[in-house]
Amino acid sequence: MNKFRAALAATATAALGLAALAAGPAQAAAQPAFLAASQLPKSSTPWTATQIFNGVPENGGALCAPYKIPAQNSRYREFSTELDTNGVQITNVARTEADAVKLVDTLRKSLAGCGSLLEKQNPGLKAVSAFHGKLAVEEGAWVYSLDTADPQIGSTDIHLFSVGRDGKTVTFVRWGQMGDFKDAPLTAFRTTTKTAVNKLH
């Protein structure tokens, strides 16, 4: 009987070990995937991407939505070119789908009201926010822009943003460079956004 119990215990241990091995790759695959540098809108110089970090960038990583994305259960990747073009993707896995919907709503409100808020905070700055529609991908993605001009230093900047959701996972993508809205690759950015949401799971 003791030999039988020992054999049974050994079999159970082996089975648990196999189950753990089988679960390992599945758990790794459950982490949302990120954009590759090549999937951002084309630039005159190649994009480079950082590794994927836990949390959110130190500055909130999200002009127009600073510190709106919780650091817990978030990861991010930053992008840059040799010129002044840069970007970031932040992804958060919410506790529930309802929490994810709430985060999307919070980010969308921040993006929609960003221009007027920046003008109040920075006298003399001209800032215009615009909404560029919803994209049909998973639970949806929404695209915005921010066009700023600072007459005092003679600089202009254009940023594109998107917020997308797949179930409990929310992703935020920002693209920016010096210039005006006419310089922004809006069509390509929409494609980038769809790719980002489709890659989440």
Coordinates of C-alpha atoms in Angstrom, one line a residue:
M1 CA 0.0 0.0 0.0
N2 CA 2.8 2.4 0.9
K3 CA 4.4 1.7 -2.5
F4 CA 1.1 2.4 -4.2
R5 CA 0.7 5.7 -2.4
A6 CA 4.2 6.7 -3.2
A7 CA 3.7 5.9 -6.8
L8 CA 0.4 7.8 -6.8
A9 CA 2.1 10.8 -5.2
A10 CA 4.9 10.7 -7.7
T11 CA 2.4 10.6 -10.6
A12 CA 0.4 13.5 -9.2
T13 CA 3.6 15.5 -8.7
A14 CA 4.7 14.8 -12.3
A15 CA 1.2 15.8 -13.5
L16 CA 1.4 19.1 -11.6
G17 CA 4.8 19.7 -13.1
L18 CA 3.5 19.2 -16.6
A19 CA 0.5 21.4 -15.9
A20 CA 2.8 24.2 -14.6
L21 CA 4.9 23.9 -17.8
A22 CA 1.9 24.1 -19.9
A23 CA 0.5 27.1 -18.0
G24 CA 3.8 29.0 -18.3
P25 CA 3.6 29.9 -22.0
A26 CA -0.1 30.6 -21.8
Q27 CA 0.4 33.1 -19.0
A28 CA 3.3 34.8 -20.9
A29 CA 1.1 35.0 -24.0
A30 CA -1.7 36.7 -21.9
Q31 CA 0.5 39.9 -21.6
P32 CA -0.7 42.5 -24.1
A33 CA 1.7 42.9 -27.0
F34 CA 3.2 46.3 -28.1
L35 CA 3.8 48.1 -31.3
A36 CA 7.1 47.6 -33.0
A37 CA 9.1 50.6 -34.2
S38 CA 8.3 49.7 -37.9
Q39 CA 4.6 49.9 -37.2
L40 CA 4.6 53.7 -36.4
P41 CA 3.9 56.2 -39.2
K42 CA 6.8 56.4 -41.6
S43 CA 9.4 59.1 -40.9
S44 CA 12.3 60.5 -42.8
T45 CA 14.6 58.7 -40.4
P46 CA 14.0 55.2 -38.9
W47 CA 12.1 54.8 -35.7
T48 CA 13.7 53.1 -32.7
A49 CA 11.9 51.6 -29.8
T50 CA 12.9 51.1 -26.1
Q51 CA 12.3 47.9 -24.3
I52 CA 8.9 47.5 -22.5
F53 CA 8.9 48.9 -19.0
N54 CA 6.5 48.3 -16.1
G55 CA 4.4 51.2 -14.9
V56 CA 4.1 54.5 -16.8
P57 CA 6.7 57.1 -17.9
E58 CA 7.9 59.5 -15.2
N59 CA 6.2 62.5 -16.8
G60 CA 2.9 60.5 -17.1
G61 CA 3.9 59.8 -20.7
A62 CA 0.7 61.3 -22.0
L63 CA 0.6 65.0 -22.9
C64 CA -3.1 65.9 -22.6
A65 CA -3.8 63.0 -20.2
P66 CA -1.0 63.4 -17.6
Y67 CA -1.2 60.8 -14.8
K68 CA -4.6 59.6 -15.8
I69 CA -3.3 56.1 -16.5
P70 CA -2.6 54.2 -13.3
A71 CA 0.9 52.8 -12.9
Q72 CA -0.4 49.5 -11.5
N73 CA -0.9 46.8 -14.2
S74 CA 0.5 49.2 -16.8
R75 CA 3.5 48.9 -19.1
Y76 CA 4.9 51.2 -21.7
R77 CA 7.3 51.6 -24.6
E78 CA 8.8 54.8 -26.0
F79 CA 9.7 55.6 -29.6
S80 CA 12.0 58.1 -31.2
T81 CA 13.7 59.1 -34.5
E82 CA 16.9 61.0 -35.1
L83 CA 14.8 64.1 -35.7
D84 CA 12.3 65.6 -33.2
T85 CA 9.6 62.9 -33.8
N86 CA 8.7 60.8 -30.8
G87 CA 6.0 58.7 -29.4
V88 CA 4.8 56.4 -26.6
Q89 CA 2.5 53.5 -26.1
I90 CA 1.0 52.8 -22.7
T91 CA -1.1 49.8 -22.0
N92 CA -3.2 49.1 -18.9
V93 CA -5.0 45.9 -17.9
A94 CA -7.9 47.0 -15.7
R95 CA -9.4 44.9 -12.9
T96 CA -12.8 44.7 -14.7
E97 CA -14.2 45.6 -18.1
A98 CA -16.2 48.3 -16.4
D99 CA -13.0 49.9 -15.1
A100 CA -11.5 49.7 -18.6
V101 CA -14.5 51.6 -20.0
K102 CA -14.2 54.2 -17.3
L103 CA -10.5 54.7 -18.1
V104 CA -11.2 55.1 -21.8
D105 CA -13.9 57.8 -20.9
T106 CA -11.4 59.6 -18.7
L107 CA -8.7 59.7 -21.3
R108 CA -11.1 60.8 -24.0
K109 CA -12.3 63.7 -21.9
S110 CA -8.7 64.8 -21.2
L111 CA -7.8 64.6 -24.9
A112 CA -10.9 66.5 -26.0
G113 CA -10.4 69.4 -23.5
C114 CA -6.6 69.5 -23.7
G115 CA -6.2 72.6 -26.0
S116 CA -8.3 74.9 -23.9
L117 CA -6.7 73.7 -20.7
L118 CA -3.2 74.3 -22.0
E119 CA -4.2 77.8 -23.1
K120 CA -5.4 78.6 -19.5
Q121 CA -2.2 77.2 -18.0
N122 CA 0.1 78.9 -20.5
P123 CA -0.9 82.5 -21.3
G124 CA 0.0 83.3 -24.9
L125 CA 0.0 79.7 -26.1
K126 CA -2.3 78.8 -28.9
A127 CA -3.6 75.2 -28.6
V128 CA -6.3 73.5 -30.6
S129 CA -7.6 70.0 -29.9
A130 CA -9.6 68.1 -32.4
F131 CA -11.4 64.7 -32.6
H132 CA -10.8 62.6 -35.7
G133 CA -13.4 59.9 -35.2
K134 CA -13.8 56.4 -33.9
L135 CA -12.1 53.4 -35.5
A136 CA -13.9 50.0 -35.8
V137 CA -11.4 47.7 -34.1
E138 CA -12.3 45.4 -31.1
E139 CA -14.3 47.5 -28.6
G140 CA -13.3 50.7 -30.5
A141 CA -10.5 53.3 -30.7
W142 CA -10.7 57.1 -30.8
V143 CA -8.3 59.5 -32.5
Y144 CA -7.4 63.1 -31.4
S145 CA -4.9 65.8 -32.3
L146 CA -3.4 68.7 -30.5
D147 CA -1.9 71.6 -32.6
T148 CA 0.1 74.1 -30.5
A149 CA 1.9 77.4 -31.3
D150 CA 4.0 79.5 -28.9
P151 CA 4.4 83.0 -30.4
Q152 CA 6.9 84.0 -27.8
I153 CA 9.5 81.4 -28.9
G154 CA 8.2 80.8 -32.4
S155 CA 7.7 77.1 -32.1
T156 CA 4.8 74.9 -33.4
D157 CA 4.1 71.3 -32.5
I158 CA 1.6 68.7 -33.6
H159 CA 0.6 65.6 -31.6
L160 CA -1.7 62.7 -32.5
F161 CA -3.3 60.6 -29.8
S162 CA -5.5 57.5 -29.7
V163 CA -7.2 55.5 -27.0
G164 CA -8.4 51.9 -27.8
R165 CA -9.8 49.0 -25.8
D166 CA -10.0 45.3 -26.1
G167 CA -12.0 43.8 -23.3
K168 CA -10.3 44.8 -20.0
T169 CA -7.1 46.1 -21.8
V170 CA -6.8 49.8 -22.7
T171 CA -4.0 51.2 -24.8
F172 CA -2.9 54.8 -25.3
V173 CA -0.7 55.9 -28.3
R174 CA 0.9 59.3 -28.8
W175 CA 2.9 60.5 -31.8
G176 CA 4.4 64.0 -31.9
Q177 CA 6.8 66.3 -33.8
M178 CA 7.6 69.9 -34.6
G179 CA 5.2 71.3 -37.2
D180 CA 1.6 71.9 -37.9
F181 CA -1.4 69.7 -38.4
K182 CA -0.8 69.6 -42.2
D183 CA 2.5 67.8 -41.3
A184 CA 0.7 65.0 -39.3
P185 CA 0.4 61.5 -40.9
L186 CA -3.2 61.1 -39.7
T187 CA -4.1 58.3 -42.1
A188 CA -1.0 56.3 -41.2
F189 CA -1.6 57.0 -37.5
R190 CA -5.1 55.5 -37.8
T191 CA -3.4 52.3 -39.2
T192 CA -0.9 52.3 -36.3
T193 CA -3.8 52.6 -33.8
K194 CA -5.7 49.7 -35.3
T195 CA -2.5 47.6 -35.2
A196 CA -1.9 48.6 -31.6
V197 CA -5.4 47.5 -30.5
N198 CA -5.3 44.3 -32.6
K199 CA -2.0 43.3 -31.0
L200 CA -3.2 43.6 -27.4
H201 CA -4.5 40.0 -27.3

